[in-house]
């Protein structure tokens, strides 16, 4: 059943409290049953968080009949493992039946996975890796502030996960941007998997959040409904400009005498005999055996929610064509396109639709023009990339287009797992990384991202584009803005020649249309093909000229769309003769590897040589570094020549 | 010239201060010259940190004639970009000549890269990505405590990088383990790349460190040698059990009037005309043109230091042979081997040589036996994986063997960049990840690491082993303990059958010797080959049996050594007929991709089918998940059958 409080009331009525107590018994039963049925899962924290969840769902604005209604408040469970508690409370509120949950929990293909996922009606975000949910909640809360929406955000967290450093990054963001629509609930049961939080890594949460600028409130009686209601209500109505954390003192395994305060029950379900005792203690019938029987039925998929579909209609604006006779960095192409998108879509006086996030690199990633045009849409999150990537992912799901930009080493390598979680969540994030590859030059190996493809290939829902010049950059940036889903665009640091047609005009002119999975033949050739992309494209054009002067006809194929790959173009190249792949990337994990895979899958066996980065880069000029690794025009030409014999 | 203080003296003499002032002028000149010569680099922070560096090198125990002497104190520069300041001070102290530095700085192949690297005599650690150096320093300090060594550790940090969450993880570690041999120096110049730290992401460092348990001291006059000396001396002699941070108030660009307090000079060198003014202000000659000329000379490599070579002699102990008729999880194989290594190498009453680090997962990763045997060697670092990976890397360079264990999603995906930095630093880290692959089962996609190979392939110095059963696990763990360098071992969660020979005895018996890059033919076959590793090996053996029953002779090749790969075995398999790769890993980035690459590189073109994970895994039993993705015995057999026609 559902219970709806009136937040104007300063306290709960006796009837409401009585109802909560009844709901608690039913939910506790489901928590115990579901985990014992699955023979896995996390009953202890589910029981300690249960009262918070029950009160929260009575307080917040939500509608089981319309789980994605725009005005709903958000509940993000950073502790994804307390799914039994969450599903129990959602069932209680009518999101689905107890039957669906108990039969499906932790079964392949069902709608009730082991860590909370947004396929479950009422669940907002897929979580599981600890310490990440607050970033999500902060991203949502910030989006609502930008949009002037009244939605509130609650984030339920564990106390163990407070150890994670990403949390202080999220806290600082919330404080800096005055996100008073955010309430953090910490389930302070003092236990984590390996024992007492005070033994594992002691800390005072009130001091941590309070010291960083939150209004930090300790709720001493974390299973007292009146105390919970009063604290949560005050936070819910807070308009002070200061976000709230409630450190709620609870008991692991609350309500089952022999489970209380035992770390073991963090992740262990009860065996059948102990379950029987627990159900007796709750005063409910033991129908374990019946449910066990029912779990032999095939799983139902009826409750499964599809990914969120809202995405704003975006005008790409007028393409900017960079002259053929001038060098321009792709970064500037990005910055100008982003400004163009803001001009075409962000109406002055209205909430911005195009938003941008960076980490102390606004100038380097060329977001300055955008920042000036749409100040409310630009977030400076400091040197806090883990949080920034996660928060940007959450923002991108609130009917706005979010660009996250920093250097490749941070946007890709440092936040690999945060973007993995974004990918699980079907976010609409546009990750635009500058400073990828050896092109970074003198700053050396720590700043040279040579694994952007090698890493991004491990996701299933990110597209990857690496443009070769500012014109192609402009078109790709405008294109991805119009598209839902996750997209990655990478580019180097240096100014680069405009790629031209044979007639000397810009190859990527105003008429160029981006088609994912479509490569471009910059030049056709009869004897062999160089497949390339990004910063080394001019070197490949130079190699082609060297070979032409030596009487060889070599094509250059620009594979700017790397995921998806133009497999047909690879096959076409294979039909012509030898292939040399050239990239500013680890030689074994980038385009060369993708081409090898495509060829093997298609049963094609042309001669293939893969040029790329074969050792960590040095500190020096890009030209010197390229030469050192055989990626300059002359070396590329020599490699092709060798294959041609 | 070098200057050596007597730490027993409570203050500097007038002569010492006069000498420091002379040194400062020479170093400031080098900072300005080097960055202007390279036309890139970071003069501003180099000048604000300079006085701290000068005093620190007068205080700490170090010897330019023996840069790696065992008793040296350590100076870790977390702000790797202030290399001009560091190299200037090291040159002043006689580690190398000014000439080497000014000619080589930021040139390809030279010994003086843009961010500090340990190829430079006197530099302890390669840094560059901000917020990571404190973890390194904490790892070193903890190693010294374990070993009972008197060495002290200083960590020079920026104030902007304090935003990074990983820093609070490192702080908590230092406080929990009472690392009073650690002193953090924060260059509090209040500027970061994009402007004032107070605008970018405000915070109070004294409150942050102090609140978490450091002795936090503000040095108000950060360019006053007496004040610096007194604060640093006190920290240097600290034996209180509480680590120290000195928040040192400084001026960006200190000493050059027109550079002071300008964020621009964080990362911009002076052009020639302004350099001339700056040198005039310093009262030194302008020899910029002469050095420019000298930089046309080829770079010298004479000063380049080789990677640290110390690694303890390790006894592998007696192998444990798991019976053929019993299922055992590889995790237990790991835990038992680790305990065996401790028993063979850690002498009671002496500092442990085998050390282990985990993150609130001691039981799950089976480190409990080791913990009990060698309590001083076991570090429980809480849910703080970023810091833990970095600290473990640093420890592993202190003549001890360090195992870092947690679930794959954390040990690989979450800390990808931390291990990348470990790889730059030639650490001796043993990353042993449990819970990799779909074998994790019910905990679902966030906990299923299906990218361990796809990620690890992007490093250049990690080996990768994935054993197929507890016997092979035992041998691999013992083997890597005896080897310097970085090694990764991954394993699933479940109990798994012992792989046997045709005669039913354990395949990986006591005589099995691990040879990197050597695969094992579990069964020979004439018609086709299944190449596999890890948790799905039993399913491949089952597929083989199904095919045998159908009259086909199919070999099974266990590729437990994935980096390096046994390329000859792949070629041998290709000579026999079709190949099917089977793995509990993303199908496009794992073994299948490596085999495809090997075949293309060798010009071989057998039929190849790659079985693996083709979508994010669900939450259910491993058996169901494998079946869902075509990784069960029957599906594998069907795929081979299909290829055989």
Coordinates of C-alpha atoms in Angstrom, one line a residue, chain B residues 126-575:
Chain B
X126 CA 57.1 10.1 -12.3
X127 CA 54.1 12.4 -11.8
X128 CA 52.0 14.6 -13.9
X129 CA 48.3 13.7 -13.3
X130 CA 47.4 15.8 -10.3
X131 CA 46.3 14.5 -6.9
X132 CA 48.2 11.2 -7.1
X133 CA 51.5 12.0 -5.4
X134 CA 50.3 11.9 -1.9
X135 CA 49.2 8.3 -2.4
X136 CA 52.8 7.5 -3.5
X137 CA 54.3 9.3 -0.5
X138 CA 52.0 7.5 1.9
X139 CA 52.9 4.2 0.3
X140 CA 56.6 4.9 0.8
X141 CA 56.1 6.1 4.3
X142 CA 54.1 3.0 5.2
X143 CA 56.8 0.8 3.7
X144 CA 59.4 2.5 5.9
X145 CA 57.3 2.0 9.0
X146 CA 56.9 -1.7 8.1
X147 CA 60.6 -2.0 7.6
X148 CA 61.5 0.0 10.7
X149 CA 63.6 2.4 8.6
X150 CA 64.2 5.9 9.6
X151 CA 63.7 7.5 6.2
X152 CA 61.4 10.5 6.1
X153 CA 59.0 11.3 3.2
X154 CA 58.2 14.8 2.0
X155 CA 55.4 15.3 -0.5
X156 CA 55.2 18.6 -2.3
X157 CA 51.7 19.4 -3.5
X158 CA 49.8 22.2 -5.2
X159 CA 46.8 23.8 -3.7
X160 CA 44.6 23.3 -6.8
X161 CA 45.1 19.6 -6.8
X162 CA 43.8 19.4 -3.2
X163 CA 40.3 19.3 -4.9
X164 CA 41.0 15.7 -6.0
X165 CA 39.1 13.2 -3.9
X166 CA 41.9 10.7 -3.9
X167 CA 43.8 13.0 -1.5
X168 CA 41.3 12.5 1.3
X169 CA 41.8 8.7 0.8
X170 CA 45.5 9.2 1.2
X171 CA 45.1 11.4 4.2
X172 CA 42.9 8.8 6.0
X173 CA 45.5 6.1 5.3
X174 CA 48.3 8.2 6.8
X175 CA 46.2 9.0 9.9
X176 CA 45.0 5.4 10.4
X177 CA 48.5 4.0 10.3
X178 CA 50.1 6.9 12.2
X179 CA 52.6 7.8 9.5
X180 CA 54.4 10.5 11.3
X181 CA 57.4 10.1 9.0
X182 CA 55.3 11.9 6.4
X183 CA 55.3 15.6 5.8
X184 CA 53.0 17.2 3.2
X185 CA 54.1 20.6 1.8
X186 CA 51.3 22.5 0.1
X187 CA 52.3 25.3 -2.2
X188 CA 49.4 27.6 -1.3
X189 CA 49.7 30.2 -4.0
X190 CA 45.9 30.4 -4.4
X191 CA 46.0 30.1 -8.2
X192 CA 45.3 27.2 -10.6
X193 CA 45.2 27.1 -14.4
X194 CA 41.8 28.8 -14.7
X195 CA 42.2 31.3 -11.9
X196 CA 41.8 31.7 -8.2
X197 CA 41.4 28.4 -6.3
X198 CA 38.7 30.2 -4.3
X199 CA 36.7 30.7 -7.5
X200 CA 37.3 27.3 -9.0
X201 CA 36.4 25.2 -6.0
X202 CA 36.9 26.8 -2.6
X203 CA 38.2 24.9 0.4
X204 CA 40.3 25.3 3.5
X205 CA 43.2 23.0 3.5
X206 CA 44.1 23.4 7.2
X207 CA 40.5 22.4 8.1
X208 CA 40.5 19.5 5.6
X209 CA 43.7 17.9 6.8
X210 CA 43.2 19.0 10.4
X211 CA 39.7 17.7 10.5
X212 CA 40.9 14.3 9.2
X213 CA 43.6 14.0 11.9
X214 CA 46.8 15.6 10.5
X215 CA 48.8 18.1 12.4
X216 CA 48.0 21.0 10.1
X217 CA 50.3 24.0 10.3
X218 CA 50.0 27.2 8.3
X219 CA 53.3 28.8 7.3
X220 CA 52.2 32.4 6.7
X221 CA 55.5 33.5 5.2
X222 CA 56.2 31.0 2.6
X223 CA 59.2 32.7 1.2
X224 CA 60.9 33.4 4.5
X225 CA 63.7 30.8 4.9
X226 CA 63.7 30.9 8.7
X227 CA 60.0 30.3 8.9
X228 CA 60.2 27.5 6.3
X229 CA 63.1 25.9 8.1
X230 CA 61.5 25.9 11.5
X231 CA 58.3 24.4 10.3
X232 CA 59.9 21.8 8.1
X233 CA 62.5 20.9 10.8
X234 CA 59.8 20.3 13.3
X235 CA 57.9 18.1 10.9
X236 CA 61.1 16.3 10.0
X237 CA 61.7 15.4 13.7
X238 CA 58.1 14.6 14.4
X239 CA 57.6 11.3 16.2
X240 CA 54.1 12.0 17.6
X241 CA 52.3 9.4 15.6
X242 CA 50.5 12.1 13.7
X243 CA 51.5 13.1 10.2
X244 CA 52.1 16.8 9.3
X245 CA 50.9 19.1 6.6
X246 CA 52.4 22.5 6.2
X247 CA 50.1 24.8 4.3
X248 CA 52.7 27.2 3.0
X249 CA 51.4 30.6 1.8
X250 CA 53.3 31.6 -1.3
X251 CA 53.2 33.8 -4.3
X252 CA 52.8 32.4 -7.8
X253 CA 55.7 33.7 -9.9
X254 CA 57.5 34.9 -6.8
X255 CA 60.5 37.1 -7.4
X256 CA 59.6 38.5 -10.8
X257 CA 57.4 41.5 -10.2
X258 CA 55.3 41.2 -13.3
X259 CA 54.7 37.5 -12.9
X260 CA 53.6 37.6 -9.3
X261 CA 50.0 36.4 -8.6
X262 CA 49.2 35.9 -12.3
X263 CA 47.4 32.6 -13.1
X264 CA 48.7 32.9 -16.6
X265 CA 52.2 31.9 -15.6
X266 CA 51.0 28.6 -14.3
X267 CA 51.7 27.2 -17.7
X268 CA 53.1 29.9 -19.9
X269 CA 56.8 30.7 -20.3
X270 CA 58.1 34.2 -20.9
X271 CA 58.8 35.4 -24.4
X272 CA 62.3 36.6 -25.1
X273 CA 61.7 40.3 -24.4
X274 CA 60.0 39.7 -21.1
X275 CA 62.6 37.1 -20.2
X276 CA 65.2 39.8 -20.6
X277 CA 63.4 42.0 -18.2
X278 CA 63.0 39.2 -15.7
X279 CA 66.7 38.3 -15.8
X280 CA 67.5 42.0 -15.3
X281 CA 65.3 42.0 -12.3
X282 CA 67.2 39.0 -11.0
X283 CA 70.5 40.8 -11.6
X284 CA 71.9 38.1 -13.9
X285 CA 73.3 38.2 -17.4
X286 CA 71.0 37.2 -20.3
X287 CA 72.5 34.3 -22.0
X288 CA 69.3 33.1 -23.6
X289 CA 70.6 33.3 -27.1
X290 CA 73.7 31.2 -26.3
X291 CA 71.5 28.5 -24.9
X292 CA 69.2 28.6 -27.8
X293 CA 72.2 27.9 -30.0
X294 CA 73.3 25.0 -27.7
X295 CA 69.8 23.5 -28.0
X296 CA 70.6 22.8 -31.7
X297 CA 73.0 20.1 -30.4
X298 CA 71.7 16.6 -30.2
X299 CA 70.3 15.7 -26.8
X300 CA 72.5 14.0 -24.3
X301 CA 71.3 10.8 -22.6
X302 CA 74.2 10.6 -20.2
X303 CA 72.3 11.6 -17.1
X304 CA 69.4 9.2 -17.6
X305 CA 68.8 6.9 -14.7
X306 CA 67.7 3.3 -15.2
X307 CA 64.6 2.0 -13.5
X308 CA 65.2 0.9 -9.8
X309 CA 66.5 -2.6 -9.7
X310 CA 66.1 -3.7 -6.1
X311 CA 63.8 -6.6 -5.7
X312 CA 63.9 -9.1 -2.9
X313 CA 64.9 -12.8 -3.4
X314 CA 61.6 -14.7 -2.9
X315 CA 61.1 -18.3 -2.1
X316 CA 58.1 -19.6 -4.0
X317 CA 57.4 -22.3 -1.3
X318 CA 55.9 -25.7 -1.9
X319 CA 53.1 -25.8 -4.5
X320 CA 49.7 -26.9 -3.3
X321 CA 48.1 -29.5 -5.5
X322 CA 44.3 -29.5 -5.4
X323 CA 42.6 -32.8 -5.9
X324 CA 41.1 -33.7 -9.3
X325 CA 37.8 -34.8 -7.8
X326 CA 36.9 -31.6 -6.0
X327 CA 35.7 -28.2 -7.0
X328 CA 37.7 -25.2 -5.5
X329 CA 37.5 -21.6 -6.3
X330 CA 40.7 -20.0 -7.7
X331 CA 40.3 -17.3 -5.0
X332 CA 41.1 -19.9 -2.4
X333 CA 44.0 -21.0 -4.5
X334 CA 45.2 -17.5 -4.4
X335 CA 44.7 -17.1 -0.7
X336 CA 46.4 -20.3 0.1
X337 CA 49.4 -19.5 -2.1
X338 CA 49.7 -16.0 -0.6
X339 CA 49.8 -17.6 2.9
X340 CA 52.3 -20.0 1.6
X341 CA 54.5 -17.2 0.3
X342 CA 54.2 -15.4 3.7
X343 CA 55.2 -18.6 5.5
X344 CA 58.2 -19.1 3.2
X345 CA 59.4 -15.5 3.2
X346 CA 58.1 -13.5 6.2
X347 CA 60.1 -14.4 9.3
X348 CA 58.3 -13.9 12.5
X349 CA 59.8 -10.9 14.4
X350 CA 61.2 -9.5 11.3
X351 CA 59.7 -7.0 8.8
X352 CA 57.5 -8.8 6.3
X353 CA 58.7 -9.0 2.7
X354 CA 55.4 -10.2 1.3
X355 CA 52.8 -7.4 1.9
X356 CA 49.1 -7.2 0.9
X357 CA 46.7 -4.4 0.4
X358 CA 42.9 -4.7 0.1
X359 CA 39.8 -2.5 0.2
X360 CA 37.2 -3.8 2.6
X361 CA 37.2 -7.2 0.8
X362 CA 39.6 -9.2 2.8
X363 CA 37.3 -12.2 3.1
X364 CA 36.1 -12.1 -0.5
X365 CA 39.6 -11.9 -1.9
X366 CA 40.8 -14.6 0.5
X367 CA 43.5 -12.6 2.2
X368 CA 42.4 -13.6 5.7
X369 CA 45.0 -16.3 6.1
X370 CA 47.8 -14.0 5.0
X371 CA 46.5 -11.2 7.3
X372 CA 46.5 -13.5 10.3
X373 CA 50.0 -14.8 9.5
X374 CA 51.6 -11.4 8.8
X375 CA 49.5 -8.7 10.4
X376 CA 52.1 -5.9 9.9
X377 CA 52.2 -6.8 6.2
X378 CA 48.5 -6.5 5.6
X379 CA 46.9 -3.1 4.9
X380 CA 43.2 -2.6 5.1
X381 CA 42.6 0.7 3.2
X382 CA 38.9 0.8 3.1
X383 CA 36.7 1.7 0.1
X384 CA 39.5 3.9 -1.3
X385 CA 40.7 2.0 -4.4
X386 CA 42.3 4.9 -6.3
X387 CA 44.6 5.7 -3.4
X388 CA 45.1 2.0 -2.5
X389 CA 46.4 1.2 -6.0
X390 CA 48.8 4.1 -6.1
X391 CA 50.0 3.5 -2.5
X392 CA 50.5 -0.2 -3.2
X393 CA 52.5 0.7 -6.3
X394 CA 54.8 2.8 -4.3
X395 CA 55.2 0.2 -1.6
X396 CA 56.2 -2.4 -4.2
X397 CA 59.3 -0.4 -5.0
X398 CA 60.7 -0.6 -1.5
X399 CA 62.2 -4.0 -1.6
X400 CA 59.0 -5.8 -0.7
X401 CA 56.5 -7.7 -2.7
X402 CA 53.1 -6.1 -2.7
X403 CA 49.9 -7.8 -3.6
X404 CA 46.9 -5.5 -4.3
X405 CA 43.6 -7.4 -4.3
X406 CA 40.0 -6.4 -4.8
X407 CA 37.2 -7.2 -7.3
X408 CA 38.1 -6.8 -11.0
X409 CA 35.7 -3.9 -11.4
X410 CA 37.8 -2.0 -8.9
X411 CA 41.3 -3.4 -9.4
X412 CA 41.1 -2.9 -13.1
X413 CA 38.3 -0.6 -14.3
X414 CA 38.1 1.9 -11.4
X415 CA 41.9 2.4 -11.0
X416 CA 42.9 2.1 -14.6
X417 CA 44.8 5.4 -14.5
X418 CA 46.4 4.7 -11.2
X419 CA 47.9 1.5 -12.6
X420 CA 48.9 3.4 -15.7
X421 CA 51.0 5.7 -13.5
X422 CA 52.4 2.6 -11.7
X423 CA 53.4 1.3 -15.1
X424 CA 55.2 4.5 -15.9
X425 CA 57.1 4.1 -12.6
X426 CA 58.3 0.5 -13.2
X427 CA 56.6 -0.6 -10.0
X428 CA 56.7 -4.3 -8.9
X429 CA 53.0 -4.5 -8.2
X430 CA 51.1 -7.7 -8.2
X431 CA 47.5 -6.9 -8.9
X432 CA 45.4 -9.9 -8.2
X433 CA 41.7 -9.4 -9.0
X434 CA 39.0 -11.7 -8.0
X435 CA 35.4 -11.6 -9.2
X436 CA 36.2 -11.0 -12.9
X437 CA 33.7 -11.9 -15.7
X438 CA 30.2 -13.1 -15.8
X439 CA 31.2 -15.6 -13.2
X440 CA 30.4 -12.9 -10.7
X441 CA 26.8 -13.8 -11.5
X442 CA 23.9 -12.3 -9.4
X443 CA 25.7 -9.1 -8.4
X444 CA 25.2 -8.0 -12.0
X445 CA 27.0 -5.7 -14.5
X446 CA 28.5 -3.2 -12.2
X447 CA 30.4 -6.0 -10.5
X448 CA 31.3 -8.0 -13.6
X449 CA 34.7 -6.9 -14.9
X450 CA 34.6 -7.9 -18.6
X451 CA 37.4 -5.6 -19.7
X452 CA 40.4 -6.7 -17.8
X453 CA 42.3 -7.7 -20.9
X454 CA 40.9 -4.9 -23.0
X455 CA 42.2 -2.4 -20.5
X456 CA 45.5 -4.1 -19.5
X457 CA 46.6 -4.3 -23.1
X458 CA 47.0 -0.6 -23.1
X459 CA 49.9 -0.7 -20.7
X460 CA 53.3 -1.7 -21.9
X461 CA 54.8 -3.3 -18.8
X462 CA 52.1 -5.4 -17.2
X463 CA 52.0 -9.1 -17.7
X464 CA 48.5 -10.7 -17.6
X465 CA 47.7 -14.2 -16.4
X466 CA 44.2 -15.7 -16.0
X467 CA 44.4 -19.2 -14.5
X468 CA 41.8 -21.8 -15.2
X469 CA 41.8 -23.7 -11.9
X470 CA 43.2 -23.5 -8.4
X471 CA 46.3 -25.5 -9.3
X472 CA 47.3 -23.1 -12.0
X473 CA 46.4 -20.2 -9.7
X474 CA 48.8 -21.5 -7.1
X475 CA 51.7 -21.8 -9.5
X476 CA 51.1 -18.4 -11.1
X477 CA 50.8 -16.6 -7.8
X478 CA 54.1 -18.2 -6.6
X479 CA 55.8 -17.4 -9.9
X480 CA 54.9 -13.7 -10.0
X481 CA 56.0 -13.2 -6.4
X482 CA 59.5 -14.2 -7.5
X483 CA 59.5 -11.7 -10.4
X484 CA 60.1 -8.0 -10.4
X485 CA 57.8 -5.8 -12.5
X486 CA 54.0 -5.4 -12.8
X487 CA 51.9 -8.5 -13.0
X488 CA 48.1 -8.9 -13.2
X489 CA 46.3 -12.1 -12.3
X490 CA 42.5 -12.3 -12.7
X491 CA 40.1 -15.0 -11.6
X492 CA 36.3 -15.6 -11.2
X493 CA 34.3 -16.0 -8.1
X494 CA 32.9 -19.6 -8.3
X495 CA 34.2 -23.0 -7.3
X496 CA 35.5 -24.6 -10.4
X497 CA 36.5 -28.2 -11.4
X498 CA 40.2 -29.1 -11.3
X499 CA 41.4 -29.4 -14.9
X500 CA 42.7 -32.9 -15.5
X501 CA 44.9 -34.9 -17.8
X502 CA 43.4 -37.7 -19.9
X503 CA 44.3 -40.0 -17.1
X504 CA 42.1 -38.1 -14.7
X505 CA 45.0 -36.6 -12.6
X506 CA 45.4 -32.9 -12.1
X507 CA 46.7 -31.2 -15.2
X508 CA 48.6 -28.5 -13.3
X509 CA 50.4 -30.9 -10.9
X510 CA 53.4 -30.2 -8.7
X511 CA 55.7 -30.3 -11.6
X512 CA 54.0 -27.6 -13.7
X513 CA 56.3 -24.7 -14.3
X514 CA 54.9 -21.3 -15.3
X515 CA 56.5 -19.8 -18.4
X516 CA 55.2 -16.5 -19.5
X517 CA 54.0 -16.6 -23.1
X518 CA 53.6 -20.4 -23.0
X519 CA 50.1 -21.9 -23.5
X520 CA 49.1 -25.4 -22.6
X521 CA 47.4 -27.9 -24.8
X522 CA 44.9 -29.4 -22.4
X523 CA 43.9 -31.7 -25.2
X524 CA 45.2 -32.1 -28.7
X525 CA 42.8 -32.3 -31.6
X526 CA 43.2 -32.7 -35.3
X527 CA 40.1 -30.9 -36.7
X528 CA 39.9 -27.6 -34.9
X529 CA 41.1 -25.7 -31.8
X530 CA 39.3 -24.0 -29.0
X531 CA 41.6 -21.4 -27.4
X532 CA 40.4 -20.3 -24.0
X533 CA 41.4 -19.3 -20.4
X534 CA 39.9 -18.8 -17.0
X535 CA 36.5 -19.6 -15.8
X536 CA 35.1 -20.9 -19.1
X537 CA 37.8 -23.5 -19.5
X538 CA 35.6 -26.3 -18.1
X539 CA 32.8 -25.4 -20.6
X540 CA 35.4 -25.7 -23.4
X541 CA 36.4 -29.1 -22.1
X542 CA 32.7 -30.1 -22.1
X543 CA 32.3 -28.8 -25.7
X544 CA 35.3 -30.9 -26.7
X545 CA 33.6 -33.9 -25.3
X546 CA 30.3 -33.2 -27.1
X547 CA 32.3 -32.8 -30.3
X548 CA 34.3 -36.0 -29.6
X549 CA 31.0 -37.9 -29.2
X550 CA 30.0 -36.5 -32.6
X551 CA 33.2 -37.8 -34.1
X552 CA 35.2 -34.6 -34.2
X553 CA 38.7 -34.2 -32.8
X554 CA 39.0 -30.7 -31.3
X555 CA 42.0 -29.4 -29.3
X556 CA 41.7 -27.2 -26.3
X557 CA 44.5 -24.7 -25.8
X558 CA 44.7 -22.9 -22.4
X559 CA 46.0 -19.4 -22.9
X560 CA 46.5 -18.5 -19.3
X561 CA 49.4 -16.3 -20.2
X562 CA 47.6 -13.6 -22.1
X563 CA 50.3 -10.9 -22.0
X564 CA 52.7 -12.1 -23.3
X565 CA 50.7 -14.3 -25.7
X566 CA 52.0 -17.6 -27.0
X567 CA 52.0 -16.6 -30.7
X568 CA 53.6 -19.8 -31.8
X569 CA 50.7 -21.9 -30.3
X570 CA 48.2 -19.7 -32.1
X571 CA 50.1 -20.4 -35.4
X572 CA 50.2 -24.1 -34.5
X573 CA 46.4 -24.0 -34.0
X574 CA 45.9 -22.1 -37.3
X575 CA 47.8 -24.9 -39.1

